[in-house]
């Protein structure tokens, strides 16, 4: 599956002019937001995440053995469209495949993921030149629960649990600044989810999820303000403890968190850009109560002028 999808992604973006000058750097770590002088942008990405271990509550990582392999592949379609000078909308449609094998069994499951719609307002536009003033965006997004969660899983190894199980509303802000060869992007968002009941023929469980917080910073350098851009990415994630109630008892789960580190490279050509990145969630050793993975990604984005 992966090789056919990757080929399809890159063929789609090759239809654009490949001989125009490159755009400026910008954009690392940002949510789905248009930051350049474009009317519409459409992007595809493919990522392959291999679980390398599990971090416990004391941030100690237990590494996975060679007989216990878990890989998640994601193909993601993203689109953003400018409605006016300051307002824009966005859409994300992921498709996921989870493969898990142990010494005793092996499973694989694929499904459409949780779609996301987003509305963004540029509250701090760059109307005049400034050496230091960034552009600022505020966004509101909604993630619809379309995929089974761990509370609805029917598989032995949980490969069909590709979603959170909750509709989620995110609010956030993002800032970006480009100055000659250098750029910086910063974002923060917080997610809110409602209490939900999960049930099957034999049991029922009610879960009150905690809030979600994530933040990130991306730095970029474009040698001679040319077509290539290189830079590091740092992201952090926190999910609060859940309250879990069944007919027999009530308990609270532990909060989850991690801080990752990544490197990316992007090549701009005409009205398209191509990117490759590598992200390691174990780099800082700061995970807590969560599986940690290393992720390799390919992406391409097509731009349509105003």
CSV table of C-alpha atoms in Angstrom, one decimal:
chain,number,residue,atom,x,y,z
A,1,UNK,CA,0.0,0.0,0.0
A,2,UNK,CA,2.6,2.5,1.0
A,3,UNK,CA,4.6,2.5,-2.2
A,4,UNK,CA,1.5,3.0,-4.4
A,5,UNK,CA,0.3,5.9,-2.2
A,6,UNK,CA,3.7,7.7,-2.2
A,7,UNK,CA,3.9,7.5,-6.0
A,8,UNK,CA,0.3,8.8,-6.3
A,9,UNK,CA,1.1,11.8,-4.0
A,10,UNK,CA,4.1,12.9,-6.0
A,11,UNK,CA,2.5,12.5,-9.4
A,12,UNK,CA,-0.4,14.8,-8.3
A,13,UNK,CA,1.9,17.7,-7.6
A,14,UNK,CA,4.2,17.3,-10.7
A,15,UNK,CA,1.5,18.9,-12.9
A,16,UNK,CA,2.6,22.4,-11.7
A,17,UNK,CA,5.2,24.6,-13.3
A,18,UNK,CA,8.6,23.4,-12.0
A,19,UNK,CA,10.7,26.3,-13.2
A,20,UNK,CA,9.5,29.3,-11.3
A,21,UNK,CA,11.3,30.9,-8.4
A,22,UNK,CA,10.8,29.4,-5.0
A,23,UNK,CA,8.7,31.0,-2.3
A,24,UNK,CA,10.0,32.1,1.0
A,25,UNK,CA,10.7,29.6,3.8
A,26,UNK,CA,8.0,29.6,6.5
A,27,UNK,CA,5.6,27.0,7.7
A,28,UNK,CA,7.4,24.5,9.9
A,29,UNK,CA,5.2,23.0,12.7
A,30,UNK,CA,2.2,25.1,11.8
A,31,UNK,CA,-1.4,23.9,11.8
A,32,UNK,CA,-3.3,23.8,8.4
A,33,UNK,CA,-3.0,27.5,7.6
A,34,UNK,CA,-2.1,29.5,4.5
A,35,UNK,CA,0.8,31.7,5.3
A,36,UNK,CA,1.9,32.7,1.8
A,37,UNK,CA,0.3,34.9,-0.9
A,38,UNK,CA,-2.0,32.1,-2.2
A,39,UNK,CA,-5.7,31.6,-2.6
A,40,UNK,CA,-5.7,27.8,-2.0
A,41,UNK,CA,-3.2,25.2,-1.0
A,42,UNK,CA,-3.7,21.4,-1.3
A,43,UNK,CA,-1.3,18.9,0.3
A,44,UNK,CA,-0.7,15.2,0.7
A,45,UNK,CA,1.5,13.5,3.1
A,46,UNK,CA,2.6,10.0,4.0
A,47,UNK,CA,4.1,9.0,7.4
A,48,UNK,CA,5.4,5.8,8.8
A,49,UNK,CA,5.6,5.6,12.6
A,50,UNK,CA,7.3,2.7,14.3
A,51,UNK,CA,6.8,2.2,18.1
A,52,UNK,CA,10.2,1.9,19.8
A,53,UNK,CA,9.1,1.7,23.4
A,54,UNK,CA,6.7,2.7,26.2
A,55,UNK,CA,7.4,5.5,28.7
A,56,UNK,CA,6.0,4.9,32.2
A,57,UNK,CA,4.9,7.4,34.8
A,58,UNK,CA,8.5,8.0,35.9
A,59,UNK,CA,9.6,8.8,32.3
A,60,UNK,CA,11.5,5.5,32.1
A,61,UNK,CA,11.4,4.0,28.6
A,62,UNK,CA,10.9,0.2,28.2
A,63,UNK,CA,12.1,-0.6,24.7
A,64,UNK,CA,10.2,-2.9,22.4
A,65,UNK,CA,11.7,-6.2,21.6
A,66,UNK,CA,12.2,-7.4,18.0
A,67,UNK,CA,9.3,-9.8,18.4
A,68,UNK,CA,6.9,-7.0,19.3
A,69,UNK,CA,6.6,-4.6,16.3
A,70,UNK,CA,3.9,-1.9,15.8
A,71,UNK,CA,3.8,0.4,12.8
A,72,UNK,CA,1.2,3.1,12.0
A,73,UNK,CA,1.0,4.5,8.4
A,74,UNK,CA,-1.0,7.6,7.7
A,75,UNK,CA,-1.9,9.2,4.4
A,76,UNK,CA,-3.3,12.7,5.0
A,77,UNK,CA,-5.1,15.0,2.6
A,78,UNK,CA,-5.0,18.7,3.6
A,79,UNK,CA,-6.7,21.7,2.0
A,80,UNK,CA,-6.9,25.4,3.0
A,81,UNK,CA,-8.8,28.1,1.2
A,82,UNK,CA,-8.7,31.9,1.7
A,83,UNK,CA,-12.2,33.4,2.0
A,84,UNK,CA,-11.1,37.0,2.4
A,85,UNK,CA,-8.0,38.9,3.4
A,86,UNK,CA,-8.2,37.6,7.0
A,87,UNK,CA,-10.4,34.6,7.0
A,88,UNK,CA,-9.7,31.1,5.8
A,89,UNK,CA,-11.0,27.5,6.1
A,90,UNK,CA,-9.2,24.2,6.2
A,91,UNK,CA,-10.0,20.5,5.9
A,92,UNK,CA,-8.0,17.3,6.7
A,93,UNK,CA,-8.9,13.8,5.7
A,94,UNK,CA,-6.6,11.1,7.0
A,95,UNK,CA,-6.4,7.4,6.1
A,96,UNK,CA,-4.7,5.1,8.6
A,97,UNK,CA,-3.2,1.6,8.7
A,98,UNK,CA,-2.0,0.0,11.9
A,99,UNK,CA,0.1,-3.2,11.9
A,100,UNK,CA,1.1,-5.0,15.0
A,101,UNK,CA,2.9,-8.3,15.3
A,102,UNK,CA,4.2,-10.3,18.2
A,103,UNK,CA,5.8,-13.7,18.6
A,104,UNK,CA,2.3,-15.3,18.9
A,105,UNK,CA,0.1,-13.3,16.5
A,106,UNK,CA,0.0,-10.6,13.8
A,107,UNK,CA,-2.8,-8.1,12.9
A,108,UNK,CA,-3.3,-5.3,10.4
A,109,UNK,CA,-6.2,-2.9,10.1
A,110,UNK,CA,-6.9,0.1,7.9
A,111,UNK,CA,-9.6,2.7,8.0
A,112,UNK,CA,-10.5,6.3,7.2
A,113,UNK,CA,-9.5,8.5,10.2
A,114,UNK,CA,-11.1,11.4,12.0
A,115,UNK,CA,-11.7,14.3,9.6
A,116,UNK,CA,-10.9,17.8,10.8
A,117,UNK,CA,-12.5,21.1,9.7
A,118,UNK,CA,-10.9,24.4,10.7
A,119,UNK,CA,-11.7,28.2,10.6
A,120,UNK,CA,-8.8,30.6,10.9
A,121,UNK,CA,-8.6,34.4,11.4
A,122,UNK,CA,-5.4,36.4,10.9
A,123,UNK,CA,-5.6,38.8,13.8
A,124,UNK,CA,-2.1,40.2,13.4
A,125,UNK,CA,-1.5,40.8,9.7
A,126,UNK,CA,1.8,42.2,8.2
A,127,UNK,CA,0.4,45.4,6.6
A,128,UNK,CA,3.8,47.2,6.8
A,129,UNK,CA,7.3,45.9,6.9
A,130,UNK,CA,8.7,45.1,10.3
A,131,UNK,CA,12.0,43.4,11.2
A,132,UNK,CA,10.4,41.7,14.3
A,133,UNK,CA,6.6,41.8,14.2
A,134,UNK,CA,5.2,38.4,13.4
A,135,UNK,CA,2.0,37.4,11.6
A,136,UNK,CA,-0.6,36.0,14.1
A,137,UNK,CA,-3.4,33.6,13.5
A,138,UNK,CA,-6.2,32.3,15.7
A,139,UNK,CA,-8.0,29.1,14.7
A,140,UNK,CA,-10.9,26.9,15.8
A,141,UNK,CA,-11.1,23.3,14.6
A,142,UNK,CA,-13.4,20.4,15.0
A,143,UNK,CA,-12.3,16.7,14.9
A,144,UNK,CA,-15.2,14.3,14.2
A,145,UNK,CA,-14.8,10.8,15.8
A,146,UNK,CA,-15.1,8.5,12.8
A,147,UNK,CA,-12.8,5.7,13.9
A,148,UNK,CA,-13.0,3.1,16.6
A,149,UNK,CA,-11.1,3.8,19.9
A,150,UNK,CA,-9.5,1.5,22.4
A,151,UNK,CA,-12.9,1.4,24.2
A,152,UNK,CA,-14.5,-0.1,21.1
A,153,UNK,CA,-11.7,-2.3,19.9
A,154,UNK,CA,-12.5,-5.9,18.8
A,155,UNK,CA,-9.0,-7.1,17.9
A,156,UNK,CA,-6.6,-8.9,20.2
A,157,UNK,CA,-3.8,-6.4,19.7
A,158,UNK,CA,-5.9,-3.3,19.3
A,159,UNK,CA,-5.0,-2.6,15.7
A,160,UNK,CA,-8.5,-1.4,15.0
A,161,UNK,CA,-8.3,1.4,17.6
A,162,UNK,CA,-7.2,4.1,15.2
A,163,UNK,CA,-9.0,7.0,16.9
A,164,UNK,CA,-9.6,8.7,20.2
A,165,UNK,CA,-13.3,7.9,20.3
A,166,UNK,CA,-14.2,11.5,21.1
A,167,UNK,CA,-15.3,14.5,19.1
A,168,UNK,CA,-12.8,17.2,19.8
A,169,UNK,CA,-12.9,21.0,19.6
A,170,UNK,CA,-9.5,22.8,19.4
A,171,UNK,CA,-8.8,26.4,19.9
A,172,UNK,CA,-5.3,27.8,19.2
A,173,UNK,CA,-3.0,30.4,18.0
A,174,UNK,CA,0.0,30.5,15.7
A,175,UNK,CA,2.7,33.0,14.9
A,176,UNK,CA,5.1,33.0,12.0
A,177,UNK,CA,8.0,35.4,11.0
A,178,UNK,CA,10.2,35.3,7.9
A,179,UNK,CA,13.4,37.5,7.8
A,180,UNK,CA,15.6,36.9,4.8
A,181,UNK,CA,17.0,33.3,4.9
A,182,UNK,CA,15.5,32.6,8.4
A,183,UNK,CA,12.0,31.8,9.5
A,184,UNK,CA,10.3,30.8,12.8
A,185,UNK,CA,6.9,29.3,13.4
A,186,UNK,CA,5.2,28.9,16.8
A,187,UNK,CA,1.8,27.4,17.7
A,188,UNK,CA,-0.3,26.4,20.7
A,189,UNK,CA,-3.6,24.7,20.8
A,190,UNK,CA,-5.9,23.2,23.4
A,191,UNK,CA,-8.5,20.5,22.8
A,192,UNK,CA,-11.8,19.9,24.7
A,193,UNK,CA,-13.9,16.7,24.7
A,194,UNK,CA,-17.2,15.8,26.3
A,195,UNK,CA,-18.0,12.8,28.5
A,196,UNK,CA,-19.0,9.8,26.5
A,197,UNK,CA,-20.5,6.3,27.0
A,198,UNK,CA,-19.1,3.3,25.2
A,199,UNK,CA,-21.1,0.0,25.2
A,200,UNK,CA,-21.3,-3.5,23.7
A,201,UNK,CA,-23.5,-6.5,24.4
A,202,UNK,CA,-21.9,-7.3,27.7
A,203,UNK,CA,-20.7,-4.0,29.3
A,204,UNK,CA,-20.8,-0.3,29.3
A,205,UNK,CA,-18.1,2.2,30.3
A,206,UNK,CA,-18.4,6.0,30.7
A,207,UNK,CA,-15.3,8.1,30.1
A,208,UNK,CA,-14.7,11.7,31.0
A,209,UNK,CA,-11.6,12.7,29.1
A,210,UNK,CA,-9.0,15.3,30.1
A,211,UNK,CA,-8.1,18.3,28.1
A,212,UNK,CA,-5.4,18.1,25.4
A,213,UNK,CA,-2.6,20.7,25.0
A,214,UNK,CA,0.0,20.8,22.4
A,215,UNK,CA,2.6,23.4,21.3
A,216,UNK,CA,5.5,23.5,18.9
A,217,UNK,CA,8.2,25.6,17.4
A,218,UNK,CA,9.9,25.3,14.0
A,219,UNK,CA,13.0,27.0,12.7
A,220,UNK,CA,14.0,27.3,9.1
A,221,UNK,CA,17.0,28.3,7.1
A,222,UNK,CA,17.0,28.8,3.3
A,223,UNK,CA,20.5,29.1,1.9
A,224,UNK,CA,20.8,32.3,-0.2
A,225,UNK,CA,17.0,32.5,0.0
A,226,UNK,CA,16.8,29.7,-2.5
A,227,UNK,CA,14.6,26.8,-3.1
A,228,UNK,CA,15.8,24.6,-0.3
A,229,UNK,CA,14.8,25.0,3.4
A,230,UNK,CA,16.2,23.1,6.4
A,231,UNK,CA,15.3,23.2,10.0
A,232,UNK,CA,14.5,21.6,13.3
A,233,UNK,CA,11.1,21.0,14.9
A,234,UNK,CA,10.1,20.6,18.6
A,235,UNK,CA,6.6,19.6,19.6
A,236,UNK,CA,5.1,18.9,23.0
A,237,UNK,CA,1.9,17.1,23.9
A,238,UNK,CA,-0.1,16.7,27.1
A,239,UNK,CA,-3.4,14.8,27.7
A,240,UNK,CA,-5.0,15.1,31.1
A,241,UNK,CA,-6.1,12.1,33.2
A,242,UNK,CA,-9.4,10.4,32.3
A,243,UNK,CA,-12.2,9.4,34.7
A,244,UNK,CA,-13.5,5.9,33.8
A,245,UNK,CA,-16.7,4.6,35.3
A,246,UNK,CA,-18.2,1.1,34.9
A,247,UNK,CA,-21.1,-0.6,36.6
A,248,UNK,CA,-18.7,-2.1,39.1
A,249,UNK,CA,-16.2,0.7,39.9
A,250,UNK,CA,-14.6,4.0,39.1
A,251,UNK,CA,-11.0,4.9,38.4
A,252,UNK,CA,-8.8,7.5,36.9
A,253,UNK,CA,-6.1,6.9,34.3
A,254,UNK,CA,-2.8,8.7,34.3
A,255,UNK,CA,-2.0,11.7,32.2
A,256,UNK,CA,0.1,11.3,29.1
A,257,UNK,CA,2.8,13.5,27.7
A,258,UNK,CA,5.8,13.7,25.4
A,259,UNK,CA,8.3,16.1,23.9
A,260,UNK,CA,9.7,15.2,20.5
A,261,UNK,CA,12.4,16.5,18.2
A,262,UNK,CA,12.6,16.4,14.4
A,263,UNK,CA,14.5,17.6,11.4
A,264,UNK,CA,12.9,18.5,8.0
A,265,UNK,CA,14.0,19.6,4.5
A,266,UNK,CA,11.7,21.2,2.0
A,267,UNK,CA,12.3,22.0,-1.7
A,268,UNK,CA,10.2,24.7,-3.4
A,269,UNK,CA,9.7,24.7,-7.1
A,270,UNK,CA,7.2,26.9,-8.8
A,271,UNK,CA,3.8,26.5,-7.2
A,272,UNK,CA,4.7,23.3,-5.4
A,273,UNK,CA,6.8,22.2,-2.5
A,274,UNK,CA,8.2,18.7,-1.5
A,275,UNK,CA,9.2,17.8,2.0
A,276,UNK,CA,10.9,15.1,4.0
A,277,UNK,CA,11.1,14.9,7.8
A,278,UNK,CA,12.2,12.6,10.7
A,279,UNK,CA,10.7,12.9,14.2
A,280,UNK,CA,11.9,11.1,17.3
A,281,UNK,CA,9.6,11.1,20.4
A,282,UNK,CA,12.3,9.5,22.5
A,283,UNK,CA,15.0,12.1,21.8
A,284,UNK,CA,14.6,14.1,25.0
A,285,UNK,CA,13.5,11.1,27.1
A,286,UNK,CA,10.5,13.1,28.4
A,287,UNK,CA,7.6,10.8,27.7
A,288,UNK,CA,5.1,9.7,30.3
A,289,UNK,CA,2.5,6.9,30.2
A,290,UNK,CA,2.6,6.7,26.4
A,291,UNK,CA,4.0,4.7,23.5
A,292,UNK,CA,7.0,6.5,21.9
A,293,UNK,CA,7.8,6.3,18.2
A,294,UNK,CA,10.1,7.4,15.4
A,295,UNK,CA,8.4,8.8,12.3
A,296,UNK,CA,9.5,9.2,8.8
A,297,UNK,CA,7.3,11.5,6.6
A,298,UNK,CA,7.1,12.6,2.9
A,299,UNK,CA,4.8,15.5,1.9
A,300,UNK,CA,4.0,17.7,-1.1
A,301,UNK,CA,1.9,20.8,-1.3
A,302,UNK,CA,0.4,22.5,-4.4
A,303,UNK,CA,-0.3,26.3,-4.3
A,304,UNK,CA,-2.9,28.3,-6.3
A,305,UNK,CA,-2.3,32.0,-6.7
A,306,UNK,CA,-4.7,34.8,-5.7
